[in-house]
Short mmCIF file of C-alpha atoms in Angstrom, two decimals:
data_model
loop_
_atom_site.label_atom_id
_atom_site.label_comp_id
_atom_site.label_asym_id
_atom_site.label_seq_id
_atom_site.Cartn_x
_atom_site.Cartn_y
_atom_site.Cartn_z
CA MET A 254 50.37 8.35 -7.99
CA VAL A 255 49.54 7.68 -11.54
CA SER A 256 52.49 5.74 -13.94
CA ALA A 257 53.76 8.30 -16.21
CA GLN A 258 53.29 5.66 -19.12
CA ASP A 259 49.95 6.08 -18.49
CA PRO A 260 48.65 7.84 -21.86
CA ASP A 261 45.67 8.45 -19.16
CA GLY A 262 47.76 9.26 -16.15
CA ALA A 263 47.07 13.48 -17.07
CA LEU A 264 42.94 12.63 -16.85
CA ILE A 265 42.86 10.52 -13.85
CA GLU A 266 44.77 12.83 -11.82
CA ARG A 267 42.64 15.56 -12.76
CA ILE A 268 39.61 13.57 -12.02
CA GLN A 269 41.10 12.33 -8.53
CA ASP A 270 41.25 16.49 -7.93
CA GLY A 271 37.30 16.17 -8.67
CA ASP A 272 37.90 18.13 -12.58
CA ARG A 273 34.20 16.57 -13.91
CA ALA A 274 35.01 17.53 -17.05
CA ALA A 275 38.11 14.90 -17.30
CA PHE A 276 35.73 12.11 -16.07
CA ASN A 277 33.33 13.01 -19.24
CA GLN A 278 36.79 12.74 -21.60
CA LEU A 279 37.42 9.57 -20.26
CA VAL A 280 34.21 8.00 -20.53
CA LEU A 281 33.60 9.06 -23.89
CA LYS A 282 37.17 7.46 -25.25
CA TYR A 283 36.22 3.94 -23.84
CA ARG A 284 32.45 4.42 -23.33
CA ASN A 285 32.42 1.86 -27.11
CA ARG A 286 34.88 -0.47 -26.15
CA VAL A 287 33.18 -1.34 -22.66
CA MET A 288 30.00 -1.24 -24.51
CA GLY A 289 31.54 -3.84 -27.34
CA ILE A 290 32.90 -6.12 -24.63
CA ALA A 291 29.54 -5.88 -22.52
CA ALA A 292 27.62 -6.34 -26.02
CA ARG A 293 28.88 -9.38 -26.57
CA MET A 294 29.22 -10.70 -23.62
CA VAL A 295 25.49 -10.33 -22.46
CA GLY A 296 24.31 -10.68 -25.93
CA ASP A 297 21.20 -8.01 -25.17
CA ARG A 298 21.78 -4.23 -25.81
CA ALA A 299 19.73 -2.73 -23.34
CA GLU A 300 21.09 -4.72 -21.00
CA ALA A 301 24.75 -4.15 -22.40
CA GLU A 302 24.45 -0.35 -22.45
CA ASP A 303 23.32 -0.77 -18.60
CA LEU A 304 25.96 -2.83 -17.46
CA ALA A 305 28.72 -0.67 -19.54
CA GLN A 306 27.27 2.67 -17.50
CA ASP A 307 27.53 0.88 -14.33
CA VAL A 308 31.28 -0.21 -15.16
CA PHE A 309 31.93 3.93 -15.68
CA VAL A 310 30.05 4.48 -12.18
CA LYS A 311 32.18 1.64 -10.71
CA ALA A 312 35.08 3.90 -12.06
CA TYR A 313 34.48 7.15 -11.18
CA HIS A 314 33.81 5.47 -7.38
CA ALA A 315 37.13 4.00 -7.07
CA LEU A 316 39.28 5.89 -9.01
CA ASP A 317 40.42 7.54 -5.79
CA GLY A 318 42.09 4.11 -4.93
CA PHE A 319 44.01 3.73 -8.47
CA HIS A 320 47.10 4.15 -7.95
CA GLY A 321 48.49 3.46 -11.50
CA ASP A 322 49.70 -0.12 -10.57
CA ALA A 323 48.74 -1.09 -13.87
CA LEU A 324 47.23 0.97 -17.38
CA PHE A 325 43.94 2.78 -17.00
CA SER A 326 42.42 0.75 -19.57
CA THR A 327 43.39 -2.39 -18.22
CA TRP A 328 41.76 -1.30 -15.06
CA LEU A 329 38.97 -0.69 -16.53
CA TYR A 330 38.75 -3.80 -18.74
CA ARG A 331 38.92 -5.77 -15.34
CA ILE A 332 36.12 -3.62 -14.41
CA THR A 333 34.24 -4.42 -17.65
CA ALA A 334 35.14 -8.21 -17.46
CA ASN A 335 34.06 -8.93 -14.11
CA SER A 336 30.77 -7.04 -14.26
CA CYS A 337 30.09 -9.13 -17.70
CA LEU A 338 30.87 -12.12 -15.61
CA ASN A 339 28.93 -11.39 -12.58
CA HIS A 340 26.37 -10.56 -14.94
CA ARG A 341 22.89 -11.94 -14.22
CA LYS A 342 20.50 -11.77 -16.90
CA ARG A 343 16.95 -10.20 -16.35
CA ARG A 344 15.24 -10.61 -19.08
CA ARG A 345 15.56 -14.39 -21.35
CA ARG A 346 18.68 -14.16 -23.57
CA GLU A 347 18.05 -13.06 -27.27
CA ALA A 348 20.81 -13.89 -29.43
CA THR A 349 19.92 -11.66 -31.60
CA THR A 350 18.69 -8.54 -30.66
CA ALA A 351 21.76 -6.69 -29.51
CA LEU A 352 23.80 -7.70 -32.61
CA ASP A 353 21.28 -7.76 -35.70
CA GLY A 354 20.07 -6.57 -38.05
CA PRO A 355 21.74 -3.84 -40.41
CA ALA A 356 24.86 -3.15 -39.61
CA PRO A 357 27.54 -0.50 -40.39
CA THR A 358 30.25 -1.30 -42.88
CA ALA A 359 33.42 0.36 -44.35
CA PRO A 360 32.28 1.04 -48.27
CA ASP A 361 34.49 -1.30 -49.97
CA GLY A 362 34.88 -0.11 -53.70
CA ALA A 363 37.36 -3.00 -54.96
CA ALA A 364 34.10 -5.55 -53.25
CA ASN A 365 31.33 -6.71 -55.53
CA PRO A 366 28.15 -6.86 -54.08
CA GLN A 367 27.97 -10.06 -53.95
CA SER A 368 31.07 -10.45 -52.22
CA LEU A 369 29.60 -7.84 -49.77
CA LEU A 370 26.53 -9.30 -49.12
CA GLU A 371 28.60 -12.96 -48.35
CA ARG A 372 30.69 -10.87 -45.70
CA LYS A 373 27.31 -9.07 -43.92
CA GLU A 374 26.21 -13.01 -43.42
CA LEU A 375 29.58 -13.86 -42.17
CA LYS A 376 29.48 -11.27 -40.02
CA LEU A 377 26.31 -12.19 -38.67
CA LEU A 378 27.72 -15.87 -38.47
CA LEU A 379 30.41 -15.29 -36.74
CA GLU A 380 28.60 -13.11 -33.93
CA LYS A 381 26.13 -16.07 -33.26
CA ALA A 382 29.31 -18.45 -32.61
CA ILE A 383 31.12 -16.03 -30.44
CA GLN A 384 27.87 -15.54 -28.53
CA ALA A 385 28.13 -19.34 -28.81
CA LEU A 386 30.87 -19.65 -26.74
CA PRO A 387 31.12 -20.56 -23.03
CA GLN A 388 31.80 -17.14 -21.39
CA ASP A 389 35.47 -17.67 -20.16
CA GLN A 390 36.74 -18.75 -23.61
CA ARG A 391 34.31 -15.76 -25.11
CA LEU A 392 35.57 -13.03 -22.85
CA VAL A 393 39.10 -13.71 -24.34
CA LEU A 394 38.22 -14.37 -27.40
CA ILE A 395 36.52 -10.83 -28.05
CA LEU A 396 39.34 -9.01 -25.99
CA ARG A 397 42.13 -10.53 -28.25
CA ASP A 398 40.70 -10.96 -31.49
CA ILE A 399 37.84 -7.77 -31.49
CA GLU A 400 39.60 -5.53 -28.71
CA GLY A 401 42.70 -5.88 -29.89
CA LEU A 402 44.55 -7.04 -26.56
CA SER A 403 47.94 -8.27 -25.91
CA TYR A 404 47.74 -11.42 -24.41
CA GLU A 405 49.63 -9.55 -21.21
CA GLU A 406 46.60 -6.99 -21.24
CA ILE A 407 44.37 -10.22 -21.26
CA ALA A 408 45.94 -11.55 -18.21
CA ASP A 409 45.94 -8.39 -16.52
CA SER A 410 42.53 -7.58 -17.46
CA THR A 411 40.73 -10.67 -16.34
CA GLY A 412 43.49 -12.02 -13.66
CA LEU A 413 44.44 -14.97 -15.69
CA GLU A 414 47.70 -16.41 -15.99
CA LEU A 415 49.08 -16.10 -19.37
CA GLY A 416 49.21 -19.96 -20.33
CA THR A 417 45.33 -19.80 -19.56
CA VAL A 418 44.44 -16.78 -21.72
CA ARG A 419 46.29 -18.99 -24.25
CA SER A 420 44.63 -22.18 -23.66
CA ARG A 421 40.76 -20.27 -23.80
CA LEU A 422 42.07 -18.56 -26.59
CA HIS A 423 43.34 -21.71 -28.89
CA ARG A 424 39.97 -23.64 -27.94
CA ALA A 425 37.51 -20.53 -28.51
CA ARG A 426 39.28 -20.07 -32.18
CA SER A 427 39.38 -23.85 -32.87
CA ALA A 428 35.31 -23.65 -31.90
CA LEU A 429 35.10 -20.80 -34.42
CA ARG A 430 37.24 -22.38 -36.90
CA MET A 431 34.45 -25.50 -37.16
CA THR A 432 31.83 -23.17 -37.19
CA ILE A 433 32.22 -20.53 -39.78
CA ARG A 434 35.12 -21.52 -43.10
CA PRO A 435 35.23 -17.81 -44.42
CA LYS A 436 34.40 -17.92 -48.63
CA VAL A 437 35.04 -14.24 -49.16
CA SER A 438 38.71 -13.28 -49.96
CA LEU A 439 39.94 -11.01 -46.84
CA ASN A 440 43.79 -9.97 -48.15
CA GLY A 441 44.57 -6.71 -46.10
CA GLU A 442 42.22 -6.46 -44.01
CA GLY A 443 41.77 -6.71 -40.40
CA ARG A 444 43.80 -7.18 -37.67
CA GLU A 445 46.91 -10.25 -37.56
CA GLY A 446 48.87 -11.23 -34.99
CA MET B 167 56.69 -31.55 -36.16
CA ASN B 168 53.09 -33.82 -36.93
CA CYS B 169 49.90 -32.47 -38.09
CA GLU B 170 48.61 -32.47 -34.15
CA GLU B 171 51.58 -30.46 -32.93
CA ILE B 172 50.94 -27.66 -35.54
CA LYS B 173 47.28 -27.12 -34.74
CA GLU B 174 48.28 -26.77 -31.51
CA LEU B 175 50.78 -24.32 -32.55
CA SER B 176 48.25 -22.36 -34.54
CA SER B 177 46.90 -19.60 -32.68
CA ASP B 178 50.25 -19.42 -31.24
CA TYR B 179 51.23 -18.68 -34.96
CA LEU B 180 48.92 -15.93 -36.12
CA ASP B 181 49.43 -14.17 -33.14
CA ARG B 182 53.24 -14.23 -33.34
CA ARG B 183 54.41 -16.03 -30.31
CA LEU B 184 56.27 -18.26 -31.43
CA THR B 185 60.28 -18.69 -31.60
CA PRO B 186 61.89 -18.09 -34.78
CA ASP B 187 62.94 -21.58 -34.79
CA ARG B 188 59.59 -23.32 -34.31
CA GLU B 189 57.94 -20.73 -36.49
CA SER B 190 60.33 -22.40 -39.12
CA VAL B 191 59.42 -25.78 -38.60
CA LEU B 192 56.22 -24.90 -38.69
CA GLU B 193 56.42 -23.09 -41.88
CA ALA B 194 58.17 -25.89 -43.58
CA HIS B 195 55.68 -28.25 -42.63
CA LEU B 196 52.59 -26.04 -43.79
CA GLU B 197 54.54 -26.05 -47.48
CA SER B 198 53.95 -29.76 -47.28
CA CYS B 199 51.01 -30.35 -45.91
CA SER B 200 47.66 -29.25 -47.69
CA VAL B 201 45.56 -29.88 -44.37
CA CYS B 202 47.36 -28.43 -42.05
CA ARG B 203 47.94 -25.01 -45.00
CA GLU B 204 44.12 -24.73 -45.08
CA GLU B 205 43.38 -24.97 -41.46
CA ILE B 206 45.66 -21.86 -40.65
CA GLU B 207 44.30 -19.81 -43.42
CA THR B 208 40.91 -20.77 -42.15
CA LEU B 209 41.80 -19.74 -38.53
CA ARG B 210 43.61 -16.70 -40.01
CA ALA B 211 40.31 -15.83 -41.76
CA ASN B 212 38.12 -15.71 -38.74
CA ILE B 213 40.46 -13.79 -36.93
CA VAL B 214 40.27 -10.88 -39.32
CA LEU B 215 36.67 -11.38 -39.89
CA ALA B 216 36.75 -11.13 -36.22
CA GLY B 217 39.03 -8.21 -35.73
CA SER B 218 36.36 -6.28 -38.78
CA LEU B 219 33.03 -6.69 -36.74
CA ASP B 220 31.21 -3.81 -36.65
CA ARG B 221 31.56 -1.78 -33.71
CA VAL B 222 28.73 -1.34 -31.12
CA GLU B 223 28.05 2.21 -30.13
CA THR B 224 26.60 3.24 -27.25
CA SER B 225 23.46 5.89 -26.69
CA ALA B 226 23.60 9.25 -27.33
CA ASP B 227 22.74 10.41 -23.62
CA PHE B 228 25.10 7.10 -21.90
CA LEU B 229 27.02 10.08 -20.46
CA ALA B 230 24.24 11.92 -18.91
CA GLN B 231 22.94 8.11 -18.08
CA VAL B 232 26.32 7.94 -16.56
CA HIS B 233 26.03 10.91 -14.20
CA ARG B 234 22.52 10.29 -12.91
CA LYS B 235 23.45 7.23 -11.55
CA ILE B 236 26.67 8.40 -10.01
CA GLU B 237 24.34 11.33 -8.78
CA GLY B 238 21.68 8.69 -7.67
CA ALA B 239 24.60 6.45 -5.85
CA ALA B 240 25.78 9.34 -4.15
CA TRP B 241 22.63 10.42 -2.54
CA ARG B 242 21.55 6.74 -1.18
CA LYS B 243 25.17 7.34 -0.15
CA ARG B 244 24.37 10.74 2.25
CA LEU B 245 20.60 8.63 2.85
CA TRP B 246 22.47 6.17 4.44
CA GLY B 247 24.43 8.03 6.45
CA ARG B 248 22.32 10.47 7.53
CA LEU B 249 20.37 7.40 8.67
CA PHE B 250 23.02 5.14 10.43
CA GLU B 251 26.14 6.94 11.03
CA PRO B 252 27.01 6.37 13.69
CA PRO B 253 25.46 2.84 13.99
CA VAL B 254 26.23 2.67 18.05
CA ILE B 255 23.82 5.72 18.25
CA LYS B 256 21.76 5.73 15.56
CA VAL B 257 20.98 1.96 15.22
CA PRO B 258 19.08 1.79 18.61
CA LEU B 259 17.61 4.72 18.03
CA HIS B 260 16.29 3.19 15.38
CA ILE B 261 15.06 0.02 17.19
CA THR B 262 13.73 2.27 19.98
CA ALA B 263 11.52 3.75 17.47
CA LEU B 264 10.09 0.76 15.57
CA THR B 265 9.21 -0.64 18.78
CA LEU B 266 7.41 2.11 19.84
CA LEU B 267 5.73 2.65 16.85
CA ALA B 268 4.67 -1.67 16.55
CA ILE B 269 3.37 -1.03 20.20
CA PHE B 270 1.64 1.69 19.49
CA ALA B 271 -0.08 0.32 15.98
CA PHE B 272 -0.82 -2.89 18.40
CA GLN B 273 -2.82 -1.25 20.84
CA MET B 274 -4.81 1.14 18.05
CA PHE B 275 -5.49 -2.11 16.56
CA TYR B 276 -6.75 -4.69 19.24
CA ARG B 277 -8.57 -1.50 20.59
CA SER B 278 -12.15 -2.98 21.99
CA PRO B 279 -14.77 -0.81 20.02
CA GLU B 280 -17.34 1.00 22.54
CA LEU B 281 -20.59 -0.95 22.80
CA SER B 282 -23.49 0.82 21.37
CA PRO B 283 -26.59 -1.19 21.59
CA GLU B 284 -29.04 -0.53 18.84
CA ARG B 285 -31.82 1.88 19.25
CA GLY B 286 -35.26 -0.46 20.43
CA THR B 287 -33.16 -3.81 21.53
CA SER B 288 -32.55 -5.48 24.72
CA ILE B 289 -29.04 -6.49 25.27
CA LEU B 290 -30.52 -8.90 28.09
CA PRO B 291 -31.21 -12.29 27.50
CA GLU B 292 -34.97 -13.56 26.81
CA SER B 293 -35.35 -14.55 30.20
CA GLN B 294 -34.69 -11.26 31.99
CA ARG B 295 -37.30 -9.43 30.08
CA LEU B 296 -40.72 -8.21 31.12
CA PRO B 297 -43.53 -9.76 29.16
CA GLN B 298 -45.14 -8.03 26.71
CA ASP B 299 -48.80 -8.22 27.77
CA LEU B 300 -48.08 -6.29 31.23
CA LEU B 301 -46.20 -3.76 28.82
CA GLN B 302 -48.74 -3.15 26.43
CA GLU B 303 -52.15 -3.39 28.07
CA LYS B 304 -54.73 -0.50 27.33
CA VAL B 305 -56.29 1.07 29.36
CA LEU B 306 -57.36 4.00 27.01
CA PRO B 307 -59.97 3.16 24.40
CA LYS B 308 -58.42 4.54 20.73
CA ALA B 309 -58.42 8.07 20.31
CA GLY B 310 -59.52 9.78 17.03
CA THR B 311 -57.28 9.27 14.39
CA ALA B 312 -55.78 12.47 14.18
CA GLN B 313 -54.67 12.86 17.77
CA GLU B 314 -53.72 9.12 17.42
CA ARG B 315 -51.57 10.42 14.62
CA ARG B 316 -50.37 12.96 16.80
CA ARG B 317 -49.40 10.21 19.36
CA GLU B 318 -47.48 8.17 16.95
CA ASN B 319 -45.66 11.01 16.11
CA ALA B 320 -44.89 12.32 19.08
CA LEU B 321 -43.20 8.07 19.78
CA GLU B 322 -41.28 8.09 16.34
CA THR B 323 -39.82 11.13 16.68
CA GLY B 324 -39.04 11.57 20.29
CA LYS B 325 -38.80 14.92 19.70
CA ARG B 326 -37.66 16.13 23.16
CA ASP B 327 -38.46 20.05 23.64
CA GLU B 328 -35.52 21.55 25.68
CA GLU B 329 -37.97 22.54 28.41
CA SER B 330 -38.28 18.75 28.53
CA TYR B 331 -42.68 19.09 27.88
CA ARG B 332 -44.02 20.44 24.85
CA LEU B 333 -47.85 20.99 24.06
CA VAL B 334 -48.77 19.63 20.93
CA GLU B 335 -52.17 20.86 21.01
CA PRO B 336 -54.07 23.35 23.38
CA GLN B 337 -57.88 22.66 23.73
CA ALA B 338 -60.45 23.92 25.67
CA PRO B 339 -60.69 22.76 28.52
CA THR B 340 -63.68 20.03 29.22
CA ASN B 341 -65.99 19.91 32.13
CA VAL B 342 -65.79 16.28 33.21
CA GLU B 343 -68.38 16.32 35.95
CA ALA B 344 -70.93 18.06 34.25
CA GLU B 345 -70.76 15.92 31.52
CA LEU B 346 -70.73 12.90 33.93
CA SER B 347 -73.63 14.06 35.48
CA ARG B 348 -75.57 14.94 32.36
CA GLY B 349 -75.54 10.92 31.92
CA GLY B 350 -77.13 10.73 35.50
CA THR B 351 -76.11 8.12 38.06
CA SER B 352 -75.27 5.28 36.08
CA GLU B 353 -73.19 8.06 34.04
CA ALA B 354 -71.62 8.59 37.32
CA SER B 355 -70.26 5.24 38.26
CA LYS B 356 -68.89 4.63 35.05
CA LYS B 357 -65.12 4.39 34.72
CA PRO B 358 -63.41 6.95 34.10
CA GLU B 359 -61.80 5.72 31.13
CA GLU B 360 -65.48 4.75 29.78
CA ALA B 361 -66.59 8.44 30.30
CA LEU B 362 -63.52 9.39 28.41
CA ALA B 363 -63.74 7.81 25.39
CA SER B 364 -66.86 10.21 25.13
CA THR B 365 -65.19 13.09 25.51
CA PRO B 366 -62.76 15.46 22.89
CA GLN B 367 -59.34 14.17 23.50
CA PRO B 368 -56.95 16.78 25.54
CA ALA B 369 -53.90 18.39 24.59
CA VAL B 370 -50.54 15.99 25.23
CA ILE B 371 -47.70 17.16 26.95
CA GLU B 372 -44.56 15.41 26.44
CA LEU B 373 -42.50 15.13 29.18
CA THR B 374 -39.12 13.27 29.70
CA ALA B 375 -37.83 11.41 32.50
CA MET B 376 -34.79 9.20 33.51
CA ASP B 377 -36.71 7.00 35.58
CA VAL B 378 -40.56 6.71 34.19
CA SER B 379 -42.18 4.92 36.52
CA ARG B 380 -40.74 7.01 39.52
CA TYR B 381 -41.38 10.21 37.48
CA ALA B 382 -44.80 8.97 37.31
CA GLU B 383 -45.51 8.37 41.06
CA ARG B 384 -44.29 11.93 41.35
CA ILE B 385 -46.70 13.02 39.06
CA LYS B 386 -49.23 11.74 40.72
CA VAL B 387 -48.46 13.22 44.06
CA LEU B 388 -47.77 16.66 42.11
CA LEU B 389 -51.33 16.24 40.63
CA GLU B 390 -53.09 15.19 43.89
CA GLY B 391 -51.39 17.82 45.79
CA ARG B 392 -53.07 19.94 43.61
CA GLY B 393 -56.76 18.73 43.61
CA GLY B 394 -56.10 16.71 40.53
CA ARG B 395 -56.34 13.18 39.81
CA ILE B 396 -54.89 10.52 37.22
CA LEU B 397 -57.68 9.69 34.66
CA GLY B 398 -56.29 7.10 32.90
CA LEU B 399 -52.59 4.81 32.20
CA GLU B 400 -51.38 3.61 28.70
CA SER B 401 -47.65 2.19 28.35
CA SER B 402 -46.02 1.29 25.15
CA PRO B 403 -42.97 -1.26 24.66
CA GLY B 404 -40.58 1.48 24.57
CA SER B 405 -41.04 2.63 27.87
CA ASP B 406 -43.19 5.43 27.31
CA LEU B 407 -45.98 6.44 29.26
CA PHE B 408 -48.97 8.08 28.89
CA MET B 409 -51.13 9.28 31.62
CA THR B 410 -54.57 10.74 31.02
CA VAL B 411 -54.93 13.48 34.15
CA GLU B 412 -57.17 15.90 35.29
CA LEU B 413 -56.86 18.74 37.91
CA PRO B 414 -58.28 22.42 38.18
CA GLN B 415 -57.68 24.60 35.51
CA SER B 416 -56.34 27.13 37.78
CA ARG B 417 -53.75 25.12 38.89
CA GLN B 418 -53.06 24.06 35.38
CA ALA B 419 -50.00 26.18 35.04
CA GLU B 420 -48.79 25.18 38.60
CA PHE B 421 -49.33 21.84 38.29
CA LEU B 422 -46.79 21.86 34.38
CA ALA B 423 -44.16 24.24 36.18
CA ALA B 424 -43.70 21.53 38.76
CA ALA B 425 -43.60 18.34 36.55
CA ARG B 426 -41.13 20.72 34.45
CA LYS B 427 -39.14 20.83 37.61
CA GLU B 428 -39.21 17.36 38.49
CA ALA B 429 -38.10 16.82 35.26
CA ASP B 430 -35.02 18.82 35.10
CA VAL B 431 -34.29 17.45 38.66
CA GLU B 432 -33.78 14.18 37.41
CA ALA B 433 -32.37 15.13 33.94
CA GLY B 434 -29.50 16.73 35.98
CA GLU B 435 -28.66 13.45 36.60
CA ALA B 436 -24.90 12.46 35.61
CA PRO B 437 -25.06 10.19 32.54
CA ARG B 438 -24.29 6.59 33.78
CA PRO B 439 -21.96 4.11 31.29
CA VAL B 440 -24.31 2.08 28.11
CA ILE B 441 -24.57 -1.20 29.51
CA GLU B 442 -25.31 0.47 33.45
CA GLN B 443 -28.33 2.23 31.33
CA ALA B 444 -29.39 -0.66 29.26
CA ARG B 445 -29.98 -2.30 32.80
CA GLU B 446 -31.66 0.26 34.49
CA LYS B 447 -33.65 0.69 31.36
CA ALA B 448 -35.18 -3.22 31.86
CA LEU B 449 -35.46 -2.31 35.25
CA ALA B 450 -37.33 0.99 35.14
CA ARG B 451 -39.73 -1.30 32.75
CA LYS B 452 -40.36 -4.13 35.76
CA ASP B 453 -40.97 -0.87 37.84
CA LEU B 454 -43.23 1.05 34.93
CA ALA B 455 -44.87 -2.18 35.50
CA GLU B 456 -45.32 -2.26 39.32
CA SER B 457 -45.87 1.21 39.39
CA LEU B 458 -48.83 0.52 36.57
CA ARG B 459 -50.00 -1.66 39.24
CA LYS B 460 -50.27 0.27 41.77
CA LEU B 461 -51.57 3.35 39.85
CA ARG B 462 -54.38 1.31 38.58
CA ALA B 463 -55.57 -0.27 42.22
CA GLU B 464 -55.52 3.39 43.07
CA LEU B 465 -57.27 4.11 40.20
CA SER B 466 -59.55 1.77 40.89
CA ARG B 467 -60.00 2.96 44.77
CA SER B 468 -61.22 5.72 43.45
CA GLU B 469 -63.55 5.26 41.08
CA LYS B 470 -65.32 4.31 44.46
CA ALA B 471 -65.39 7.34 45.75
CA ALA B 472 -65.89 9.14 42.60
CA PRO B 473 -69.49 9.53 43.69
CA LEU B 474 -68.37 11.37 46.95
CA MET B 475 -65.48 13.03 44.66
CA ASP B 476 -67.95 14.37 42.33
CA GLU B 477 -70.46 15.44 45.00
CA GLU B 478 -67.90 17.51 46.08
CA ARG B 479 -66.69 19.17 42.68
CA LYS B 480 -70.28 20.22 42.57
CA GLY B 481 -69.88 24.09 42.42
CA ALA B 482 -65.89 23.93 42.11
CA GLU B 483 -64.39 25.56 39.62
CA SER B 484 -64.07 24.47 36.09
CA THR B 485 -61.31 21.36 35.37
CA VAL B 486 -58.89 20.72 32.39
CA ARG B 487 -57.96 17.59 31.42
CA LEU B 488 -54.31 17.34 30.16
CA GLN B 489 -52.64 14.25 28.72
CA LEU B 490 -49.01 13.77 29.68
CA HIS B 491 -46.58 12.02 27.34
CA ILE B 492 -43.77 10.97 29.83
CA LEU B 493 -40.79 9.18 27.31
CA PRO B 494 -37.60 7.83 29.12
CA LYS B 495 -34.67 10.23 28.21
CA LYS B 496 -32.14 8.66 26.40
#
């Protein structure tokens, strides 16, 4: 029986009863998150999309055994993390393939064009720096600083101890600090803590 | 708290995971240490920048692809279930079927092909073959161009009439006796082969027989029984036999009917295996050579008696000359 505190509880129960439309809703809700993790872990868009599809296929087949021990989102991230870590590259890795090129940015009326360009370049630098991190540090950084999961959620998703999550995150951030020193003012942007 | 400790706690500080006391101590250090302050700010900026990275979106048919994969997995699972469930029954069945298939394939692959020697070639070693000179001895002189062409055609095409003989070109019967008597006693003492050279070529009748030599001897018997005789013999490397015969015109039809019947009797024998047939052919060639010697010996004896026979034939009915082409039945 799914936990009542799980925001996806009702959908899960419908899926377990054979409701295909409920499954579709779940896919549409989490597809970009799963895709984001896969893309930054794998580094190739096509492979990441294929991997993301496989995540939902696995989830579909395993849903009958989901009993609400954890939140569905955490459970889904666990499948995603395991799939990414087990993934074997079929093609030669091209670090800029998935995340290169023009990316959509939120319009900022207050920033000048030069700042926007610098910001864009910084983002690209950061993406490359994330790709260069060791896989275990990369996963924790993505879950925390990009996807916004808490330390506990990261621990549940990866099966790591909280202390391990903390230390890996710290090492990943230190490595990025050495690589990138942003020059653009970021007052009031992004998430903190 | 020193700078190293500040560095270690910077991530926890930014994530608000420090206790209030430790947080106060750290902030007090930052107020006095610009290096640590810059480090913390850089770290904070990177975290904020990471949080603002563009979301990677899936393609438009992502959901359809997921369902396609689910259906494919379900199909594979159903197929697996049908093939291997229950394993106790299905697996032994599959193993048995594969084993039988492998045995069948093995037998088909290694099955020996039937021997089919090429036409005209002998499978006997060279030492067992008859000398070519015995087989190619010519008794009759060369015929005219047209007759020779017809004979060659008969040899090359090897056509076999259903009734085992074919009249190639009927010609008016020739009176050998009259022709011989015109030539005088010297003519009468001529060998039949020489007399034949000066007369028009007879009709060629094709006959087929399983055993050419044996059939030739039967023809001789049939011929002599009807007042006929053999004028000449010629054989070819392919075991064909050309027999020039002469007999009373009135007995021609009877003789040919008997010869055909004799051939049919031989043809009625059941076909033998190819190897045995080849051996029999080789023996047949040997027998043919023997038969030829016998027939020629008899021919030479009949030559001596020719004047007497010619005398007997004086006033007898006209005769017809035929050339029998005896072919081995394949």
